[in-house]
Amino acid sequence: IQLTQSPSLLSASVGDRVTLSCKGSQNINNYLAWYQQKLGEAPKLLIYKTNSLQTGIPSRFSGSGSGTDYTLTISSLHSEDLATYYCYQYNNGLTFGSGTKLEIK
Amino acid sequence: EVQLVESGGGLVQPGRSMKLSCAASGFTFSDYYMAWVRQAPKKGLEWVASISYEGSSTYYGDSVKGRFTISRDNAKSTLYLQMNSLRSEDTATYYCARHVNYYVMDAWGQGASVTVSS
């Protein structure tokens, strides 16, 4: 399964509501996770099984979706959310999307 | 605290071999599937390989199948990645990761840098 993330680059202001998209080439059956990777760091798990928040992750992060289309939403952008975000499917093989780089205006 | 610490990276010539290690602590290593994920410079994440609890089942990405071997030593709480016939496109940071909840990866090491160049 191939994953297409959009946009590849997103610029937003602190306090904005931000939505990142991930589209699969086939049905993912909700086996989709989201990772945050800050510059020079290892990826961090944010969301798994479409909408389950990983322990310790702020509630401003949420996930939704079904079938082939999934979304990561940050309800109110913080400056520390500057990072690249990857979606990851584990329904059929294991694949990552190409990432969305989130910049703070 | 869960910790994964990779070692064994460095510079290697094309066609040669290298073995990475990942020392795990803070959890019962044998209770988890484990994985290697890599990231080429300024590129995205690529799953490389995964291994079952006792090592009886292994899984590989297409780009490394037949060249890389994942293994584990539960007595030493250590994961390995043997990389043979290395190519320039294998240049990347290699992360060790723990699988949970089916095949989600919830803990990651800091990464080991591998550069394949003559």
PDB file of C-alpha atoms in Angstrom:
ATOM      1  CA  ILE A   1       0.000   0.000   0.000  1.00  0.00           C
ATOM      2  CA  GLN A   2       1.370   3.405  -0.956  1.00  0.00           C
ATOM      3  CA  LEU A   3       0.599   6.482   1.128  1.00  0.00           C
ATOM      4  CA  THR A   4       0.312  10.013  -0.269  1.00  0.00           C
ATOM      5  CA  GLN A   5       0.544  12.877   2.200  1.00  0.00           C
ATOM      6  CA  SER A   6      -0.633  16.388   1.503  1.00  0.00           C
ATOM      7  CA  PRO A   7       0.426  19.057   1.592  1.00  0.00           C
ATOM      8  CA  SER A   8       4.154  18.353   1.553  1.00  0.00           C
ATOM      9  CA  LEU A   9       4.773  21.726   3.201  1.00  0.00           C
ATOM     10  CA  LEU A  10       2.404  23.634   5.422  1.00  0.00           C
ATOM     11  CA  SER A  11       2.959  27.039   6.994  1.00  0.00           C
ATOM     12  CA  ALA A  12       0.658  28.043   9.830  1.00  0.00           C
ATOM     13  CA  SER A  13       0.499  30.423  12.772  1.00  0.00           C
ATOM     14  CA  VAL A  14       0.461  29.666  16.469  1.00  0.00           C
ATOM     15  CA  GLY A  15      -3.129  29.049  17.498  1.00  0.00           C
ATOM     16  CA  ASP A  16      -4.256  27.866  14.062  1.00  0.00           C
ATOM     17  CA  ARG A  17      -6.214  24.673  13.526  1.00  0.00           C
ATOM     18  CA  VAL A  18      -4.095  22.493  11.231  1.00  0.00           C
ATOM     19  CA  THR A  19      -5.169  19.497   9.163  1.00  0.00           C
ATOM     20  CA  LEU A  20      -2.791  17.051   7.504  1.00  0.00           C
ATOM     21  CA  SER A  21      -3.951  14.466   5.013  1.00  0.00           C
ATOM     22  CA  CYS A  22      -2.873  10.922   4.220  1.00  0.00           C
ATOM     23  CA  LYS A  23      -4.386   8.872   1.399  1.00  0.00           C
ATOM     24  CA  GLY A  24      -3.744   5.202   0.809  1.00  0.00           C
ATOM     25  CA  SER A  25      -3.651   3.414  -2.528  1.00  0.00           C
ATOM     26  CA  GLN A  26      -5.897   0.732  -0.990  1.00  0.00           C
ATOM     27  CA  ASN A  27      -8.202   0.331   1.994  1.00  0.00           C
ATOM     28  CA  ILE A  28      -6.131   0.659   5.201  1.00  0.00           C
ATOM     29  CA  ASN A  29      -8.890  -0.643   7.511  1.00  0.00           C
ATOM     30  CA  ASN A  30      -8.016   1.997  10.122  1.00  0.00           C
ATOM     31  CA  TYR A  31      -4.560   0.515  10.693  1.00  0.00           C
ATOM     32  CA  LEU A  32      -3.001   3.927  10.407  1.00  0.00           C
ATOM     33  CA  ALA A  33      -0.650   5.782  12.743  1.00  0.00           C
ATOM     34  CA  TRP A  34       0.903   9.226  12.810  1.00  0.00           C
ATOM     35  CA  TYR A  35       4.466  10.116  13.818  1.00  0.00           C
ATOM     36  CA  GLN A  36       6.087  13.431  14.591  1.00  0.00           C
ATOM     37  CA  GLN A  37       9.763  13.921  13.823  1.00  0.00           C
ATOM     38  CA  LYS A  38      11.583  17.015  14.980  1.00  0.00           C
ATOM     39  CA  LEU A  39      14.883  18.000  13.387  1.00  0.00           C
ATOM     40  CA  GLY A  40      17.684  15.706  14.495  1.00  0.00           C
ATOM     41  CA  GLU A  41      15.419  13.481  16.574  1.00  0.00           C
ATOM     42  CA  ALA A  42      13.873  10.050  16.252  1.00  0.00           C
ATOM     43  CA  PRO A  43      10.199   9.822  15.277  1.00  0.00           C
ATOM     44  CA  LYS A  44       7.621   9.965  18.053  1.00  0.00           C
ATOM     45  CA  LEU A  45       4.312   8.086  17.957  1.00  0.00           C
ATOM     46  CA  LEU A  46       1.317  10.426  18.221  1.00  0.00           C
ATOM     47  CA  ILE A  47      -1.730   8.449  17.097  1.00  0.00           C
ATOM     48  CA  TYR A  48      -2.378   4.769  16.347  1.00  0.00           C
ATOM     49  CA  LYS A  49      -5.353   2.836  14.966  1.00  0.00           C
ATOM     50  CA  THR A  50      -6.575   6.037  13.278  1.00  0.00           C
ATOM     51  CA  ASN A  51      -7.692   7.914  16.389  1.00  0.00           C
ATOM     52  CA  SER A  52      -6.085   6.459  19.544  1.00  0.00           C
ATOM     53  CA  LEU A  53      -3.880   9.011  21.280  1.00  0.00           C
ATOM     54  CA  GLN A  54      -0.555   7.647  22.471  1.00  0.00           C
ATOM     55  CA  THR A  55       0.148   8.076  26.184  1.00  0.00           C
ATOM     56  CA  GLY A  56       1.674  11.441  26.994  1.00  0.00           C
ATOM     57  CA  ILE A  57       0.657  13.134  23.745  1.00  0.00           C
ATOM     58  CA  PRO A  58      -1.252  16.415  24.161  1.00  0.00           C
ATOM     59  CA  SER A  59      -4.970  16.297  23.447  1.00  0.00           C
ATOM     60  CA  ARG A  60      -4.669  18.990  20.772  1.00  0.00           C
ATOM     61  CA  PHE A  61      -3.589  16.138  18.477  1.00  0.00           C
ATOM     62  CA  SER A  62      -6.352  13.979  17.050  1.00  0.00           C
ATOM     63  CA  GLY A  63      -6.810  11.554  14.190  1.00  0.00           C
ATOM     64  CA  SER A  64      -9.727  10.527  12.036  1.00  0.00           C
ATOM     65  CA  GLY A  65     -10.557   8.737   8.844  1.00  0.00           C
ATOM     66  CA  SER A  66     -11.584   5.478   7.274  1.00  0.00           C
ATOM     67  CA  GLY A  67     -11.037   3.431   4.150  1.00  0.00           C
ATOM     68  CA  THR A  68      -8.276   5.128   2.207  1.00  0.00           C
ATOM     69  CA  ASP A  69      -8.469   8.665   3.639  1.00  0.00           C
ATOM     70  CA  TYR A  70      -7.069   9.769   6.998  1.00  0.00           C
ATOM     71  CA  THR A  71      -6.422  13.050   8.771  1.00  0.00           C
ATOM     72  CA  LEU A  72      -4.259  14.348  11.585  1.00  0.00           C
ATOM     73  CA  THR A  73      -5.593  17.503  13.213  1.00  0.00           C
ATOM     74  CA  ILE A  74      -3.820  19.857  15.573  1.00  0.00           C
ATOM     75  CA  SER A  75      -6.596  21.881  17.178  1.00  0.00           C
ATOM     76  CA  SER A  76      -4.458  24.825  18.233  1.00  0.00           C
ATOM     77  CA  LEU A  77      -0.916  24.976  16.895  1.00  0.00           C
ATOM     78  CA  HIS A  78       1.922  25.448  19.381  1.00  0.00           C
ATOM     79  CA  SER A  79       5.409  26.626  18.423  1.00  0.00           C
ATOM     80  CA  GLU A  80       6.870  23.286  19.565  1.00  0.00           C
ATOM     81  CA  ASP A  81       4.775  21.497  16.937  1.00  0.00           C
ATOM     82  CA  LEU A  82       7.345  22.516  14.323  1.00  0.00           C
ATOM     83  CA  ALA A  83       8.220  19.151  12.789  1.00  0.00           C
ATOM     84  CA  THR A  84       7.684  16.746   9.929  1.00  0.00           C
ATOM     85  CA  TYR A  85       4.669  14.468  10.291  1.00  0.00           C
ATOM     86  CA  TYR A  86       4.503  10.993   8.772  1.00  0.00           C
ATOM     87  CA  CYS A  87       1.550   8.697   8.386  1.00  0.00           C
ATOM     88  CA  TYR A  88       2.197   4.953   8.586  1.00  0.00           C
ATOM     89  CA  GLN A  89      -0.002   2.043   7.558  1.00  0.00           C
ATOM     90  CA  TYR A  90       0.248  -1.451   8.989  1.00  0.00           C
ATOM     91  CA  ASN A  91      -2.733  -3.105   7.361  1.00  0.00           C
ATOM     92  CA  ASN A  92      -0.906  -4.654   4.432  1.00  0.00           C
ATOM     93  CA  GLY A  93       2.863  -4.540   4.710  1.00  0.00           C
ATOM     94  CA  LEU A  94       4.432  -1.623   6.564  1.00  0.00           C
ATOM     95  CA  THR A  95       4.776   1.709   4.764  1.00  0.00           C
ATOM     96  CA  PHE A  96       5.287   5.355   5.628  1.00  0.00           C
ATOM     97  CA  GLY A  97       4.010   8.357   3.782  1.00  0.00           C
ATOM     98  CA  SER A  98       6.468  10.892   2.381  1.00  0.00           C
ATOM     99  CA  GLY A  99       5.786  13.393   5.157  1.00  0.00           C
ATOM    100  CA  THR A 100       4.310  16.857   5.703  1.00  0.00           C
ATOM    101  CA  LYS A 101       6.727  19.490   6.920  1.00  0.00           C
ATOM    102  CA  LEU A 102       4.966  21.899   9.244  1.00  0.00           C
ATOM    103  CA  GLU A 103       6.424  25.377   9.515  1.00  0.00           C
ATOM    104  CA  ILE A 104       5.418  28.054  11.977  1.00  0.00           C
ATOM    105  CA  LYS A 105       4.722  31.473  10.454  1.00  0.00           C
TER     106      LYS A 105
ATOM    107  CA  GLU B   1      12.220   3.890  31.206  1.00  0.00           C
ATOM    108  CA  VAL B   2      12.288   2.224  27.806  1.00  0.00           C
ATOM    109  CA  GLN B   3      15.646   2.690  26.108  1.00  0.00           C
ATOM    110  CA  LEU B   4      16.943   1.539  22.754  1.00  0.00           C
ATOM    111  CA  VAL B   5      20.579   2.284  21.934  1.00  0.00           C
ATOM    112  CA  GLU B   6      21.985   1.536  18.486  1.00  0.00           C
ATOM    113  CA  SER B   7      25.655   0.980  17.756  1.00  0.00           C
ATOM    114  CA  GLY B   8      27.905  -0.259  14.975  1.00  0.00           C
ATOM    115  CA  GLY B   9      27.388   2.407  12.330  1.00  0.00           C
ATOM    116  CA  GLY B  10      30.066   4.208  10.344  1.00  0.00           C
ATOM    117  CA  LEU B  11      31.655   4.402   6.914  1.00  0.00           C
ATOM    118  CA  VAL B  12      31.794   1.272   4.746  1.00  0.00           C
ATOM    119  CA  GLN B  13      32.759   0.644   1.133  1.00  0.00           C
ATOM    120  CA  PRO B  14      30.200  -0.493  -1.434  1.00  0.00           C
ATOM    121  CA  GLY B  15      29.866  -4.261  -1.546  1.00  0.00           C
ATOM    122  CA  ARG B  16      31.117  -4.718   2.001  1.00  0.00           C
ATOM    123  CA  SER B  17      29.213  -5.731   5.146  1.00  0.00           C
ATOM    124  CA  MET B  18      28.293  -4.093   8.424  1.00  0.00           C
ATOM    125  CA  LYS B  19      26.391  -5.231  11.507  1.00  0.00           C
ATOM    126  CA  LEU B  20      24.276  -2.940  13.652  1.00  0.00           C
ATOM    127  CA  SER B  21      23.275  -3.678  17.220  1.00  0.00           C
ATOM    128  CA  CYS B  22      20.491  -2.290  19.372  1.00  0.00           C
ATOM    129  CA  ALA B  23      20.648  -2.717  23.144  1.00  0.00           C
ATOM    130  CA  ALA B  24      17.251  -2.638  24.823  1.00  0.00           C
ATOM    131  CA  SER B  25      16.451  -1.863  28.443  1.00  0.00           C
ATOM    132  CA  GLY B  26      13.510  -0.855  30.600  1.00  0.00           C
ATOM    133  CA  PHE B  27      11.152  -3.543  29.297  1.00  0.00           C
ATOM    134  CA  THR B  28      10.981  -7.303  28.798  1.00  0.00           C
ATOM    135  CA  PHE B  29      12.661  -7.547  25.410  1.00  0.00           C
ATOM    136  CA  SER B  30      11.374 -11.024  24.577  1.00  0.00           C
ATOM    137  CA  ASP B  31       7.739  -9.857  24.902  1.00  0.00           C
ATOM    138  CA  TYR B  32       7.945  -7.639  21.841  1.00  0.00           C
ATOM    139  CA  TYR B  33       8.394  -7.847  18.118  1.00  0.00           C
ATOM    140  CA  MET B  34      11.196  -5.509  17.046  1.00  0.00           C
ATOM    141  CA  ALA B  35      12.052  -3.601  13.883  1.00  0.00           C
ATOM    142  CA  TRP B  36      14.616  -1.590  11.971  1.00  0.00           C
ATOM    143  CA  VAL B  37      13.595   1.577  10.142  1.00  0.00           C
ATOM    144  CA  ARG B  38      15.944   3.763   8.112  1.00  0.00           C
ATOM    145  CA  GLN B  39      16.019   7.319   6.870  1.00  0.00           C
ATOM    146  CA  ALA B  40      18.274   8.440   4.038  1.00  0.00           C
ATOM    147  CA  PRO B  41      19.694  11.959   4.350  1.00  0.00           C
ATOM    148  CA  LYS B  42      16.907  14.545   4.048  1.00  0.00           C
ATOM    149  CA  LYS B  43      14.454  11.806   3.038  1.00  0.00           C
ATOM    150  CA  GLY B  44      11.490  10.074   4.636  1.00  0.00           C
ATOM    151  CA  LEU B  45      11.192   6.956   6.766  1.00  0.00           C
ATOM    152  CA  GLU B  46      11.497   3.471   5.290  1.00  0.00           C
ATOM    153  CA  TRP B  47      10.677   0.246   7.125  1.00  0.00           C
ATOM    154  CA  VAL B  48      13.572  -2.206   6.740  1.00  0.00           C
ATOM    155  CA  ALA B  49      12.814  -5.370   8.713  1.00  0.00           C
ATOM    156  CA  SER B  50      10.888  -6.861  11.634  1.00  0.00           C
ATOM    157  CA  ILE B  51      11.324  -9.927  13.812  1.00  0.00           C
ATOM    158  CA  SER B  52       9.034 -11.958  16.036  1.00  0.00           C
ATOM    159  CA  TYR B  53       9.411 -12.591  19.760  1.00  0.00           C
ATOM    160  CA  GLU B  54      11.803 -15.550  19.548  1.00  0.00           C
ATOM    161  CA  GLY B  55      13.181 -14.713  16.128  1.00  0.00           C
ATOM    162  CA  SER B  56      11.443 -17.542  14.332  1.00  0.00           C
ATOM    163  CA  SER B  57       9.701 -15.179  11.911  1.00  0.00           C
ATOM    164  CA  THR B  58      11.379 -12.360  10.026  1.00  0.00           C
ATOM    165  CA  TYR B  59      10.039  -9.852   7.521  1.00  0.00           C
ATOM    166  CA  TYR B  60      11.880  -7.571   5.102  1.00  0.00           C
ATOM    167  CA  GLY B  61      11.280  -4.612   2.866  1.00  0.00           C
ATOM    168  CA  ASP B  62      11.775  -5.250  -0.839  1.00  0.00           C
ATOM    169  CA  SER B  63      14.849  -3.004  -1.080  1.00  0.00           C
ATOM    170  CA  VAL B  64      16.862  -5.094   1.416  1.00  0.00           C
ATOM    171  CA  LYS B  65      15.441  -8.588   0.966  1.00  0.00           C
ATOM    172  CA  GLY B  66      18.215 -11.109   0.386  1.00  0.00           C
ATOM    173  CA  ARG B  67      20.955  -8.701   1.562  1.00  0.00           C
ATOM    174  CA  PHE B  68      20.006  -7.820   5.147  1.00  0.00           C
ATOM    175  CA  THR B  69      19.294 -10.169   8.048  1.00  0.00           C
ATOM    176  CA  ILE B  70      17.507  -9.202  11.242  1.00  0.00           C
ATOM    177  CA  SER B  71      18.129 -11.274  14.357  1.00  0.00           C
ATOM    178  CA  ARG B  72      17.888 -11.033  18.125  1.00  0.00           C
ATOM    179  CA  ASP B  73      19.441 -12.389  21.300  1.00  0.00           C
ATOM    180  CA  ASN B  74      16.802 -12.289  24.030  1.00  0.00           C
ATOM    181  CA  ALA B  75      19.306 -13.291  26.706  1.00  0.00           C
ATOM    182  CA  LYS B  76      21.240 -10.126  25.923  1.00  0.00           C
ATOM    183  CA  SER B  77      18.153  -7.986  25.117  1.00  0.00           C
ATOM    184  CA  THR B  78      19.821  -7.069  21.850  1.00  0.00           C
ATOM    185  CA  LEU B  79      18.565  -6.686  18.289  1.00  0.00           C
ATOM    186  CA  TYR B  80      20.847  -6.982  15.280  1.00  0.00           C
ATOM    187  CA  LEU B  81      20.887  -6.048  11.622  1.00  0.00           C
ATOM    188  CA  GLN B  82      23.457  -7.752   9.432  1.00  0.00           C
ATOM    189  CA  MET B  83      23.854  -5.778   6.219  1.00  0.00           C
ATOM    190  CA  ASN B  84      25.645  -7.416   3.283  1.00  0.00           C
ATOM    191  CA  SER B  85      26.388  -6.259  -0.264  1.00  0.00           C
ATOM    192  CA  LEU B  86      25.935  -2.663   0.788  1.00  0.00           C
ATOM    193  CA  ARG B  87      25.081  -0.042  -1.817  1.00  0.00           C
ATOM    194  CA  SER B  88      25.306   3.735  -1.820  1.00  0.00           C
ATOM    195  CA  GLU B  89      21.511   3.870  -1.537  1.00  0.00           C
ATOM    196  CA  ASP B  90      21.757   2.108   1.826  1.00  0.00           C
ATOM    197  CA  THR B  91      23.314   5.262   3.266  1.00  0.00           C
ATOM    198  CA  ALA B  92      20.956   6.301   6.049  1.00  0.00           C
ATOM    199  CA  THR B  93      20.319   6.649   9.734  1.00  0.00           C
ATOM    200  CA  TYR B  94      19.105   3.284  11.004  1.00  0.00           C
ATOM    201  CA  TYR B  95      16.633   3.279  13.869  1.00  0.00           C
ATOM    202  CA  CYS B  96      15.794   0.372  16.112  1.00  0.00           C
ATOM    203  CA  ALA B  97      12.117   0.349  17.153  1.00  0.00           C
ATOM    204  CA  ARG B  98       9.725  -1.656  19.314  1.00  0.00           C
ATOM    205  CA  HIS B  99       6.482  -3.001  17.885  1.00  0.00           C
ATOM    206  CA  VAL B 100       3.247  -2.793  19.879  1.00  0.00           C
ATOM    207  CA  ASN B 101      -0.463  -3.043  19.062  1.00  0.00           C
ATOM    208  CA  TYR B 102      -0.057  -5.226  16.033  1.00  0.00           C
ATOM    209  CA  TYR B 103       2.727  -3.425  14.135  1.00  0.00           C
ATOM    210  CA  VAL B 104       2.802   0.112  15.477  1.00  0.00           C
ATOM    211  CA  MET B 105       6.265   1.275  16.578  1.00  0.00           C
ATOM    212  CA  ASP B 106       6.068   3.060  19.918  1.00  0.00           C
ATOM    213  CA  ALA B 107       9.692   3.395  21.047  1.00  0.00           C
ATOM    214  CA  TRP B 108      12.691   4.309  18.965  1.00  0.00           C
ATOM    215  CA  GLY B 109      16.422   4.532  19.459  1.00  0.00           C
ATOM    216  CA  GLN B 110      18.444   7.618  18.649  1.00  0.00           C
ATOM    217  CA  GLY B 111      19.683   6.096  15.394  1.00  0.00           C
ATOM    218  CA  ALA B 112      22.981   4.844  13.960  1.00  0.00           C
ATOM    219  CA  SER B 113      24.458   6.506  10.890  1.00  0.00           C
ATOM    220  CA  VAL B 114      25.651   4.286   8.044  1.00  0.00           C
ATOM    221  CA  THR B 115      27.500   5.766   5.086  1.00  0.00           C
ATOM    222  CA  VAL B 116      28.264   3.576   2.091  1.00  0.00           C
ATOM    223  CA  SER B 117      30.966   5.201  -0.002  1.00  0.00           C
ATOM    224  CA  SER B 118      34.327   4.455  -1.547  1.00  0.00           C
TER     225      SER B 118
END
